[in-house]
Tab-separated table of N, CA and C in Angstrom:
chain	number	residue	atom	x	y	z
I	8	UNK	N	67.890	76.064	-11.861
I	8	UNK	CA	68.055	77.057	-10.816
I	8	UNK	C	69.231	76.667	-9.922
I	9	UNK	N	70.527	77.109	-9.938
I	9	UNK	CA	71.547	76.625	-9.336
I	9	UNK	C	71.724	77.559	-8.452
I	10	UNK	N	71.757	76.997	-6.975
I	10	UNK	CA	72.389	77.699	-5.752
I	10	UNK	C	73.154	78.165	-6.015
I	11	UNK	N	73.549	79.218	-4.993
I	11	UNK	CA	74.926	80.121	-4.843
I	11	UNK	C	75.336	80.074	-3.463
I	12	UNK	N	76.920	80.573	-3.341
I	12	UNK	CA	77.218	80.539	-1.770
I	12	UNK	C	77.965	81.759	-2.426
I	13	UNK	N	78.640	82.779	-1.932
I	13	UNK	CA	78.596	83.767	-1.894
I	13	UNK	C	78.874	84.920	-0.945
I	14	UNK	N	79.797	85.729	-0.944
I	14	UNK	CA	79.892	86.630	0.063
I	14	UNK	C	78.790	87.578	0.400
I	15	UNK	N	77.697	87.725	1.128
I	15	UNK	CA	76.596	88.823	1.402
I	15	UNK	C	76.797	90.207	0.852
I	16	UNK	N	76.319	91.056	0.326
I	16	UNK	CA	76.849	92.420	-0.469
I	16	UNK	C	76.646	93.426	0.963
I	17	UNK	N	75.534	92.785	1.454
I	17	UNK	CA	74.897	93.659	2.760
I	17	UNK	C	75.061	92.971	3.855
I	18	UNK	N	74.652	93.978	4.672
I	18	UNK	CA	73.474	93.272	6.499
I	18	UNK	C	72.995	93.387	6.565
I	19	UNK	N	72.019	93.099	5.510
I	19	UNK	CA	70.386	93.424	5.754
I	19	UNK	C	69.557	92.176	5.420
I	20	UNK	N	70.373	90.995	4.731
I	20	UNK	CA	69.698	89.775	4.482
I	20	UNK	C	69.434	88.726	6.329
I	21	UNK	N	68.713	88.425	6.554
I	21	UNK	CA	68.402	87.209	7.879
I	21	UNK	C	68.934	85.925	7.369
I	22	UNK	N	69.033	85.178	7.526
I	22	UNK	CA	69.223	83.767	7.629
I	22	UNK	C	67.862	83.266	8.092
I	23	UNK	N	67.288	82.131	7.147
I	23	UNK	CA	66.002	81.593	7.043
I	23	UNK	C	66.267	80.556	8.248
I	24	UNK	N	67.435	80.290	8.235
I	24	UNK	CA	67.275	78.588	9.533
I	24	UNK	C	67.216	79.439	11.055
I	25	UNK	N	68.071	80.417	11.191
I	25	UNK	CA	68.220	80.901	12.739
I	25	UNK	C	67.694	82.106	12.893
I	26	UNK	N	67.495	82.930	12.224
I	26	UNK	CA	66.877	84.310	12.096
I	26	UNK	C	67.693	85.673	12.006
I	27	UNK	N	68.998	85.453	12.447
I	27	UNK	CA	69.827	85.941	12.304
I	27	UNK	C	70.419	86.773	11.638
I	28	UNK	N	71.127	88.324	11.403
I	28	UNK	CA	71.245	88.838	10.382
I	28	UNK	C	72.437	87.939	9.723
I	29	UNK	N	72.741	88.297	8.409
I	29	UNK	CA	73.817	87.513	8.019
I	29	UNK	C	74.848	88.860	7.898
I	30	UNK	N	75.421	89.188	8.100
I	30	UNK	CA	76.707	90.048	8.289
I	30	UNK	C	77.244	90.455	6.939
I	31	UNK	N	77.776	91.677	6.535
I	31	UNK	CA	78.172	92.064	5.446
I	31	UNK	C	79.501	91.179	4.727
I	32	UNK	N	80.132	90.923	3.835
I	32	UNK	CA	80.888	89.973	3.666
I	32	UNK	C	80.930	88.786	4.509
I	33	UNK	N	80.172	88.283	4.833
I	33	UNK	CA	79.998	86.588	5.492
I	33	UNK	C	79.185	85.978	4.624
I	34	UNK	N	80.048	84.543	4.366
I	34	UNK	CA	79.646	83.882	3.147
I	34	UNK	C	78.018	83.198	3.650
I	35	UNK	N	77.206	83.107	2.555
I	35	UNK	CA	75.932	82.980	2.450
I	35	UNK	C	75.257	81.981	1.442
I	36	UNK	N	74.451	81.157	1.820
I	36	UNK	CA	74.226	79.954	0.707
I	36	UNK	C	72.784	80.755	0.300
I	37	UNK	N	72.666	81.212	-0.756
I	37	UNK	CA	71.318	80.989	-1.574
I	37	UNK	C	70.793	80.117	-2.234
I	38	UNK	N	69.794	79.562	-1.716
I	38	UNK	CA	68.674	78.663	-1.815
I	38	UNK	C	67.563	79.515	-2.938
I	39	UNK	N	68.083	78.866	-4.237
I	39	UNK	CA	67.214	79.462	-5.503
I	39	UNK	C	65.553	78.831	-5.602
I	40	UNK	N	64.449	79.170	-5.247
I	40	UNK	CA	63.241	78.572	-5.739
I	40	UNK	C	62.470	79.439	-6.573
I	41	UNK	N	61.003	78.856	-7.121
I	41	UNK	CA	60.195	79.719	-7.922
I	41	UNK	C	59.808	80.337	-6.807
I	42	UNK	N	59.339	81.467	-7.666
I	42	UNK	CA	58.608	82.647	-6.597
I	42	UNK	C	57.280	81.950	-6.971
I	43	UNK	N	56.345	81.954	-5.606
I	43	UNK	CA	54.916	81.227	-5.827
I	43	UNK	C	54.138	82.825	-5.867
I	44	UNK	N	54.916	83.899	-5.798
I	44	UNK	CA	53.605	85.292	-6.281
I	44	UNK	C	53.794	85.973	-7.529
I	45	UNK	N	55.002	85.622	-7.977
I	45	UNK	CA	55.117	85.908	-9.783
I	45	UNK	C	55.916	85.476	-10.272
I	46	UNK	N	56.286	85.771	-11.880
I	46	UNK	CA	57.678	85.340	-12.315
I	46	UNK	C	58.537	85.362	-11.895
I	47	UNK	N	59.581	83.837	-12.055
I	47	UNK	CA	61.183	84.314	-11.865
I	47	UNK	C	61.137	83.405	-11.048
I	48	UNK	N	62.404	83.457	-10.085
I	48	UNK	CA	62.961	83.010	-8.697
I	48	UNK	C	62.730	83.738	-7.504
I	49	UNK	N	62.950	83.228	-6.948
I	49	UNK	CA	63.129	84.061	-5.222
I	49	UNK	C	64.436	83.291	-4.756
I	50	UNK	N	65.390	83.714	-3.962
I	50	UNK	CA	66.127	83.290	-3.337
I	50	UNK	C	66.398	83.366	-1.629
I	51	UNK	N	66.155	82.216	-0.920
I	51	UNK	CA	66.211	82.272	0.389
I	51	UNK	C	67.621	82.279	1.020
I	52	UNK	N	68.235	83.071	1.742
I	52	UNK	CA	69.658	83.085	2.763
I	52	UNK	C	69.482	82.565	3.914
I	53	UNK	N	70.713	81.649	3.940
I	53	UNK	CA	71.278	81.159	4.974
I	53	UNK	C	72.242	81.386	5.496
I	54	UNK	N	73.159	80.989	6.563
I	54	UNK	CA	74.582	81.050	6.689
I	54	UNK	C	74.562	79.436	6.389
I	55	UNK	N	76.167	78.911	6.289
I	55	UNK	CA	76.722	77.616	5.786
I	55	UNK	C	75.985	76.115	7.113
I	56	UNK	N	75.914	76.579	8.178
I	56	UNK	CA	75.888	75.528	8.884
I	56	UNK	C	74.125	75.328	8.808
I	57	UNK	N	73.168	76.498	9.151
I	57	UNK	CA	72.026	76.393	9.303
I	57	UNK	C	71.365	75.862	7.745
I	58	UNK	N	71.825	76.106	6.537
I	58	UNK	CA	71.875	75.158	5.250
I	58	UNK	C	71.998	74.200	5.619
I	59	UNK	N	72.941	73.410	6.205
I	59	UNK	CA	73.313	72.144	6.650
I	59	UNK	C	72.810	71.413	7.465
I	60	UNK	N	72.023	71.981	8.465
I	60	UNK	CA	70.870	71.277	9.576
I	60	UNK	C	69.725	71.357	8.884
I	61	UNK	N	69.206	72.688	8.123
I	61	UNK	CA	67.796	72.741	7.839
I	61	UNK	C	67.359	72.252	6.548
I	62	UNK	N	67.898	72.457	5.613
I	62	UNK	CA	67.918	72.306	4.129
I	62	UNK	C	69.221	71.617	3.609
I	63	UNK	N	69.545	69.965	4.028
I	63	UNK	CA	70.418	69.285	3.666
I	63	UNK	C	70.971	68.907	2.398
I	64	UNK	N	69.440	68.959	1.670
I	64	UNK	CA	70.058	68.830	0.148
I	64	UNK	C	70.592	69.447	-0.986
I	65	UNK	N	69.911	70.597	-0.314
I	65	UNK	CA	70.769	72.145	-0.841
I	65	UNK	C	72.378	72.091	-0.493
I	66	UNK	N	72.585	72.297	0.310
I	66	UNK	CA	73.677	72.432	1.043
I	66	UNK	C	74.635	71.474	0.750
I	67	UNK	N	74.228	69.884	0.020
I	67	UNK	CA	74.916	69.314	-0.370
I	67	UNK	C	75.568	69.537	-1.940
I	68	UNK	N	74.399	69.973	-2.630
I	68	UNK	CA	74.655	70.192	-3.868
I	68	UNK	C	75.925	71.296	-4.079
I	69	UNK	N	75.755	72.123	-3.125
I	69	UNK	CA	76.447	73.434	-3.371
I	69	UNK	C	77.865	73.534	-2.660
I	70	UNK	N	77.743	72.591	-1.205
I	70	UNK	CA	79.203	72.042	-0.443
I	70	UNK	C	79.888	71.119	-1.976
I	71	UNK	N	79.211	70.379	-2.796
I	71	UNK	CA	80.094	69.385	-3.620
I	71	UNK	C	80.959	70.124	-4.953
I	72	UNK	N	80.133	71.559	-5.124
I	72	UNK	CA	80.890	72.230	-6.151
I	72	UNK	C	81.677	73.353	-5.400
I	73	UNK	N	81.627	74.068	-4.162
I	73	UNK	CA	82.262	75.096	-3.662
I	73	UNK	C	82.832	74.301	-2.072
I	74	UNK	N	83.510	73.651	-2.457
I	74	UNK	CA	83.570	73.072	-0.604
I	74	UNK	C	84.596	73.757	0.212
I	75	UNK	N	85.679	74.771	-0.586
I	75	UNK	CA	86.830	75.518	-0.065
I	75	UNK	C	86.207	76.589	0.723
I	76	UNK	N	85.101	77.447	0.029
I	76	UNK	CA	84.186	78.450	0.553
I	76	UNK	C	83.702	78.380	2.113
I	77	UNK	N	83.617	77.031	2.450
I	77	UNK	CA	82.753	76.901	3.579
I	77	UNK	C	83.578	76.288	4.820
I	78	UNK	N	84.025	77.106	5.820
I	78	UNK	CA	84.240	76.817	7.237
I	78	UNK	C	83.825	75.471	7.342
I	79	UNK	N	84.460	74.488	8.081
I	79	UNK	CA	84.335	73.225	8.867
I	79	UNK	C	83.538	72.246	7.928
I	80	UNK	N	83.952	72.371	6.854
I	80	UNK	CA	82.762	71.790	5.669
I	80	UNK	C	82.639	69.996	5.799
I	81	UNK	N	83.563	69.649	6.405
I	81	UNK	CA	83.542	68.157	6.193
I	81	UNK	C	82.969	67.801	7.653
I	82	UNK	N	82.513	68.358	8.499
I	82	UNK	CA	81.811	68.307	9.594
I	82	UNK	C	80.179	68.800	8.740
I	83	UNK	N	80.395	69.469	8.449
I	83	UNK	CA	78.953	69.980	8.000
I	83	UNK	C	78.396	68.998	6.699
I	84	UNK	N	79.023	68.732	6.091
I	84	UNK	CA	78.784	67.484	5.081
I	84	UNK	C	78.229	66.477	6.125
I	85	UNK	N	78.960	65.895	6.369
I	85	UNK	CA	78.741	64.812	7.124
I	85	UNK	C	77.165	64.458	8.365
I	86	UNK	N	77.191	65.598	8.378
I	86	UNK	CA	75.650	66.229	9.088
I	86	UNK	C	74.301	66.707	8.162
I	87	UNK	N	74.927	67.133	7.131
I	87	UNK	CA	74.018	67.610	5.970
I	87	UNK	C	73.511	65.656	5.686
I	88	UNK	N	74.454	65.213	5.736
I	88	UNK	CA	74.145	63.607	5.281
I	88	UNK	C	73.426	63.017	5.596
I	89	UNK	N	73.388	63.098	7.125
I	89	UNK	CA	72.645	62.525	8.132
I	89	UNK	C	71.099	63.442	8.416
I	90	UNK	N	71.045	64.779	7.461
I	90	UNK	CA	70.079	65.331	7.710
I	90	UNK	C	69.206	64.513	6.164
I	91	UNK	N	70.059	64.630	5.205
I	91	UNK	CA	69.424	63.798	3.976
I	91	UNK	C	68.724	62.266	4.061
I	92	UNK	N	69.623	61.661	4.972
I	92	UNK	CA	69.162	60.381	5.581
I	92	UNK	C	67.852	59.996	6.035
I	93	UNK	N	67.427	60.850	7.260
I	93	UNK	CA	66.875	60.544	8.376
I	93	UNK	C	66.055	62.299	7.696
I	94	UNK	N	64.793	61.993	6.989
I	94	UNK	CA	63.621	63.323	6.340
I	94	UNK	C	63.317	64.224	7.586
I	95	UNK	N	63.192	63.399	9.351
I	95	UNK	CA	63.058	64.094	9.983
I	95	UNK	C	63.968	65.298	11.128
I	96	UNK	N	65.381	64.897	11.111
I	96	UNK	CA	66.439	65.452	11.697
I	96	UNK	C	66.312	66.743	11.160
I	97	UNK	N	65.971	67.663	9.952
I	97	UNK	CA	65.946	68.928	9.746
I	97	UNK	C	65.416	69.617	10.423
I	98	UNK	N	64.114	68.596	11.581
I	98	UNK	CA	62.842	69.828	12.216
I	98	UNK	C	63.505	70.295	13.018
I	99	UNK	N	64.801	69.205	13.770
I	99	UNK	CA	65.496	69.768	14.613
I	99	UNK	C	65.727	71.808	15.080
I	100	UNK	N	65.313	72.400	15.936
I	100	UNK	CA	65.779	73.500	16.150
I	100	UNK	C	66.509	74.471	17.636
I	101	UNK	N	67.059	72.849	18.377
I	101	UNK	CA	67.558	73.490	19.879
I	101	UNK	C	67.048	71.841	20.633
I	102	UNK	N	67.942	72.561	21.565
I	102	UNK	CA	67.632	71.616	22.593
I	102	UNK	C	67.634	72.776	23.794
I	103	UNK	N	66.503	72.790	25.032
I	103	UNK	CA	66.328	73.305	25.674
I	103	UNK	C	65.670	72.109	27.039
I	104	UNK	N	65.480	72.486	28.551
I	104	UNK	CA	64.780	72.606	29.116
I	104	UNK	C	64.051	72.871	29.348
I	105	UNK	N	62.847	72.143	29.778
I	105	UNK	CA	61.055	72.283	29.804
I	105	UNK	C	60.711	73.639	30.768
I	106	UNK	N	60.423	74.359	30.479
I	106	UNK	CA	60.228	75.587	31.324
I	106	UNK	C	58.852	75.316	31.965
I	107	UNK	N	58.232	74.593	31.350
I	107	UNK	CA	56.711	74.239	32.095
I	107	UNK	C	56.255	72.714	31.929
I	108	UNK	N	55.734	71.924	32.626
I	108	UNK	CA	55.074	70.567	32.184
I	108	UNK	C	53.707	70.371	31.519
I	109	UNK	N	53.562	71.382	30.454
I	109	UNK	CA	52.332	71.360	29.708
I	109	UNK	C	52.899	71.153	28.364
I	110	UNK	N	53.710	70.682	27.804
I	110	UNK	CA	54.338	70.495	26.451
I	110	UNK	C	54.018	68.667	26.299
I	111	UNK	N	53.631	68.430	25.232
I	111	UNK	CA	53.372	66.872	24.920
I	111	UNK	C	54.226	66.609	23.942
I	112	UNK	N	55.202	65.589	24.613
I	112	UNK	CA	56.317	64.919	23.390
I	112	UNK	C	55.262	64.052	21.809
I	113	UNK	N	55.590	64.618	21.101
I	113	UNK	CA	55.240	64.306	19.614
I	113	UNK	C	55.418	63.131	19.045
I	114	UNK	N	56.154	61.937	20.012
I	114	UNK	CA	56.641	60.808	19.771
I	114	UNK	C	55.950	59.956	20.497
I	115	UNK	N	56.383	59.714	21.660
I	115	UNK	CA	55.359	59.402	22.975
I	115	UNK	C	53.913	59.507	22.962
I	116	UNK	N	53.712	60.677	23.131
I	116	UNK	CA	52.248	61.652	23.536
I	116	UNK	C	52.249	61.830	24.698
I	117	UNK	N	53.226	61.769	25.760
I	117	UNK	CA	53.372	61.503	27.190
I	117	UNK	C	53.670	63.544	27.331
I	118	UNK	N	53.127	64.041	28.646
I	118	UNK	CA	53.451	64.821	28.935
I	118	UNK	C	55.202	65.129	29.182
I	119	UNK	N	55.398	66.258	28.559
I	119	UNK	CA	57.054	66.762	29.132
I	119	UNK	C	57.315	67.312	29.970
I	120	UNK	N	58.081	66.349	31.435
I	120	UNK	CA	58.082	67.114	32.803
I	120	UNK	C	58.828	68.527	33.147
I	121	UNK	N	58.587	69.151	33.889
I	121	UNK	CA	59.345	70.433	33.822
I	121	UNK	C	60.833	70.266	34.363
I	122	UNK	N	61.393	70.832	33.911
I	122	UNK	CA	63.096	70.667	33.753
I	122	UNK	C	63.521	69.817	33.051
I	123	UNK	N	62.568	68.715	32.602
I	123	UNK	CA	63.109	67.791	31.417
I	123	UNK	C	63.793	67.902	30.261
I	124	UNK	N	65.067	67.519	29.753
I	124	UNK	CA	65.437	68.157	28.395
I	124	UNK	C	64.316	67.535	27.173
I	125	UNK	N	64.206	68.095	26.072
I	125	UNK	CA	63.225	68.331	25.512
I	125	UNK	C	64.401	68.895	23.718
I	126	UNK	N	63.560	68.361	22.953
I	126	UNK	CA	64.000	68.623	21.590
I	126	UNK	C	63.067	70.011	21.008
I	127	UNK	N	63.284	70.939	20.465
I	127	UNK	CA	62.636	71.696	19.918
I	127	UNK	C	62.454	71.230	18.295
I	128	UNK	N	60.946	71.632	17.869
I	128	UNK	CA	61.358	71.115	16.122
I	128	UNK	C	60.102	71.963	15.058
I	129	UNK	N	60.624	72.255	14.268
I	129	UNK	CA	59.704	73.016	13.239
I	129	UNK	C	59.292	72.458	12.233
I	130	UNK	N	58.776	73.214	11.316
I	130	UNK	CA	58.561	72.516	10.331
I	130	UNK	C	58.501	73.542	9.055
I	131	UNK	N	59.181	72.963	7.597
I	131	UNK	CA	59.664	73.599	6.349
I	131	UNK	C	57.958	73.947	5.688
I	132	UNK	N	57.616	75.231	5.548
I	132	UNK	CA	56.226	75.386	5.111
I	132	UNK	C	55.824	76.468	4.031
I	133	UNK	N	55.863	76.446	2.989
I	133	UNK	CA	55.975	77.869	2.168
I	133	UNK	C	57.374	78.301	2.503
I	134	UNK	N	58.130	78.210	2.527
I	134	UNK	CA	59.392	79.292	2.634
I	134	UNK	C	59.886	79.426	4.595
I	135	UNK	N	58.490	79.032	4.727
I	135	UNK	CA	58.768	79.530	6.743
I	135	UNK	C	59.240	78.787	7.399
I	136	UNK	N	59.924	78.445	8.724
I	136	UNK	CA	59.891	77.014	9.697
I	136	UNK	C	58.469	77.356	10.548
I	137	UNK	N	58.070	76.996	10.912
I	137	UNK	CA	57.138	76.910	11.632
I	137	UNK	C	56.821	75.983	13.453
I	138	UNK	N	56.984	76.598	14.101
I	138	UNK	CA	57.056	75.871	15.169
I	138	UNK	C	55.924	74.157	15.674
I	139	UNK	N	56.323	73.743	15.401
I	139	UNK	CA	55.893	72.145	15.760
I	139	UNK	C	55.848	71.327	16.733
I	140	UNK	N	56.148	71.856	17.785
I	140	UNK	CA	56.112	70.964	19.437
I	140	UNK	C	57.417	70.930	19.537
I	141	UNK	N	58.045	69.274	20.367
I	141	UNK	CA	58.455	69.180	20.749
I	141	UNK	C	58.500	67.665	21.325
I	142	UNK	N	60.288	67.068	21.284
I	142	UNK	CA	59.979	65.529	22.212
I	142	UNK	C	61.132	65.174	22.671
I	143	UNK	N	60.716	64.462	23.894
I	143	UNK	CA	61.867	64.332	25.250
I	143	UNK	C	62.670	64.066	24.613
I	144	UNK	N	64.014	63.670	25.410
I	144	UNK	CA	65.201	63.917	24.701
I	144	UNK	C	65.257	62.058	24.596
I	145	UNK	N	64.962	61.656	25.059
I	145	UNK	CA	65.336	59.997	25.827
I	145	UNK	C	64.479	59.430	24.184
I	146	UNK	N	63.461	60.232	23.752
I	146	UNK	CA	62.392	59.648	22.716
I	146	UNK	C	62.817	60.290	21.145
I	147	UNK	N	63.891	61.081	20.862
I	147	UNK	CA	64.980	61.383	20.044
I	147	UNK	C	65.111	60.341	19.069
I	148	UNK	N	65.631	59.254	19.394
I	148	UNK	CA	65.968	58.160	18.489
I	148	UNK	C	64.713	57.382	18.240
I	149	UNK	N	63.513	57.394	18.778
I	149	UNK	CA	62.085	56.912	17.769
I	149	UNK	C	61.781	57.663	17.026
I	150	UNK	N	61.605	58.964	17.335
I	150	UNK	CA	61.078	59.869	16.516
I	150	UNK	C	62.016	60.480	15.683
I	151	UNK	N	63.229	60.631	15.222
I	151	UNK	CA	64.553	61.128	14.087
I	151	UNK	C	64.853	59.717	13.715
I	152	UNK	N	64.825	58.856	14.051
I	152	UNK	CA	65.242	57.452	13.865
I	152	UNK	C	66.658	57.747	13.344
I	153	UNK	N	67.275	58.489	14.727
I	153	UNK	CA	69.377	58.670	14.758
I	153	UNK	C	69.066	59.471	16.126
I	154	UNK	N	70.123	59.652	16.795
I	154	UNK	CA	71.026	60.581	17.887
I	154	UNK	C	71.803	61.383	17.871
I	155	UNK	N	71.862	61.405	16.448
I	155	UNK	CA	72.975	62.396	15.527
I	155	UNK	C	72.504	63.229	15.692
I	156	UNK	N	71.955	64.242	16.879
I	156	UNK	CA	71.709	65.758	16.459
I	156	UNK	C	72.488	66.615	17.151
I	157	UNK	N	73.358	66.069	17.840
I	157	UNK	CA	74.413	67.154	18.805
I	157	UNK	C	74.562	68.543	17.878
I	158	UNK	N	75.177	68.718	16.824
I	158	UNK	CA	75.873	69.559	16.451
I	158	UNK	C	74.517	70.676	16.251
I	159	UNK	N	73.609	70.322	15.249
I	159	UNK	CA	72.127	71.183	14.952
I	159	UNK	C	71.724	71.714	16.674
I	160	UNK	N	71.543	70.556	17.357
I	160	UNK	CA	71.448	70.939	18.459
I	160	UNK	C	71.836	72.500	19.535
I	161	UNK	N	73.563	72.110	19.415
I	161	UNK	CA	73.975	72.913	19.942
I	161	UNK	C	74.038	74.016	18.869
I	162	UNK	N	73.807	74.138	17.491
I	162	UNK	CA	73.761	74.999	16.809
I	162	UNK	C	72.767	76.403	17.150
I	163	UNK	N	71.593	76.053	17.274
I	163	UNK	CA	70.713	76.682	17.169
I	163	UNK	C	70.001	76.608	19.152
I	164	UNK	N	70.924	76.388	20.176
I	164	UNK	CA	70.934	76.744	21.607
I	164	UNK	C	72.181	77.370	21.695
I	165	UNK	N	72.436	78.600	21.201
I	165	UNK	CA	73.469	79.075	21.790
I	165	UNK	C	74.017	79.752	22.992
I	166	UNK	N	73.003	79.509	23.550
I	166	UNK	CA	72.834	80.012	25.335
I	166	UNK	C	73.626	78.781	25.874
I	167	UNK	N	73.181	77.282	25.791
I	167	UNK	CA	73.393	76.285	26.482
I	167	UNK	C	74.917	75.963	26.626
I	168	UNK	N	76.130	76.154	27.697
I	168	UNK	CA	77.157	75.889	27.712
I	168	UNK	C	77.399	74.347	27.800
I	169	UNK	N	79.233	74.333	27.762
I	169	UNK	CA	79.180	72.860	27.566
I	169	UNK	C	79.141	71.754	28.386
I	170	UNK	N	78.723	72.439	29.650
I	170	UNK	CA	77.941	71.231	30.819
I	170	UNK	C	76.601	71.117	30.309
I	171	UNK	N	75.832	71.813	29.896
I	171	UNK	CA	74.454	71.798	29.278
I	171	UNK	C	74.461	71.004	28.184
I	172	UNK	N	75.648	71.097	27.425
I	172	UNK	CA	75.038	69.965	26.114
I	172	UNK	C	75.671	68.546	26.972
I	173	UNK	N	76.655	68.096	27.821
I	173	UNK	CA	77.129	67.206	27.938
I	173	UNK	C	75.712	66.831	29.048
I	174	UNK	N	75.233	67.343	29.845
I	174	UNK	CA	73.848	66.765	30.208
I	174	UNK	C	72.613	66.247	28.880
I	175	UNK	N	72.601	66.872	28.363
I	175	UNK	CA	71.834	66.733	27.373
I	175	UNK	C	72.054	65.514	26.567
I	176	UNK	N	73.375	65.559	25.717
I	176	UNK	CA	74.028	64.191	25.090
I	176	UNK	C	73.859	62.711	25.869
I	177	UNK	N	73.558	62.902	27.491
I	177	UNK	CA	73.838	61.528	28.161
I	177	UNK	C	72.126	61.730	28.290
I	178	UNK	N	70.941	62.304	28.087
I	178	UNK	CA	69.783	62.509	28.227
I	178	UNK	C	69.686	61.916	26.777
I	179	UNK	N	69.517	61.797	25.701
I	179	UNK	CA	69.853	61.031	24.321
I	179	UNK	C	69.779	60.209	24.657
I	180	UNK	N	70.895	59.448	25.453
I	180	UNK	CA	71.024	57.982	25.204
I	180	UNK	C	72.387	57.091	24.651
């Protein structure tokens, strides 16, 4: 079952990592699996970078035979790497501020204070991400065992400007 990357035919496919529509001619990684409700395949869409945070090994296979195809690819390699590395850096999905102090870091078990930066993280389940808590930003490197998540980070907070990630990055560590 060999991936594809690919120009989208439509705008009607989402992107499985961000939710996102994927745009008519904007290149698109398909993620080939069995279909678990009948014969054949199913194929899941991405865009190039959210392949690269969420589903690293895909994204590698398919960056090593098409790597011209893909925008900023040797940044995204290099992150896909570190997502292959480290099994847990994929749950990665944002970095935000604690909107409330009832969230329990997943690393710790310590309550997450409000305004605290805070990791968002899911989890790969049947085909879905699935939302999974959450852990302070300072507790990042126990629980991903790396600090490498700037880029996923700011990937998938696209609200957060770049005083927000540069608070955030010195909240890391």
């Amino acid at each position: 079952m060999p991936h594809v990357l690919e120009p989208a035919t439509s705008g009607r496919a989402k992107c499985r990592g961000c939710g996102q529509a994927i745009k008519k001619d904007e290149i698109r990684l398909g993620e080939k699996l069995p279909n678990p409700f009948a014969e054949g395949e199913m194929t899941h869409w991405y865009h190039p970078p959210c392949a690269a945070f969420k589903r690293p090994e895909t994204f590698l296979e398919v960056a090593e035979d098409q790597p011209a195809s893909i925008d900023d690819c040797e940044a995204l390699v290099e992150q896909a790497r570190i997502g292959a590395a480290h099994r847990r850096v994929p749950r990665v999905n944002g970095a935000q501020r604690a909107p409330t102090g009832r969230a329990t870091c997943r690393a710790c078990r310590e309550a997450i204070e409000k305004g605290a930066w805070r990791v968002a993280l899911v989890f790969y389940e049947d085909g879905r991400y699935q939302p999974s808590g959450f852990v302070h930003a300072g507790c990042v490197s126990a629980y991903l065992e790396t600090t490498r998540i700037v880029m996923p980070a700011r990937h998938f907070s696209p609200d957060l400007g770049d005083e927000d990630m540069a608070e955030f990055e010195a909240a890391l560590g």
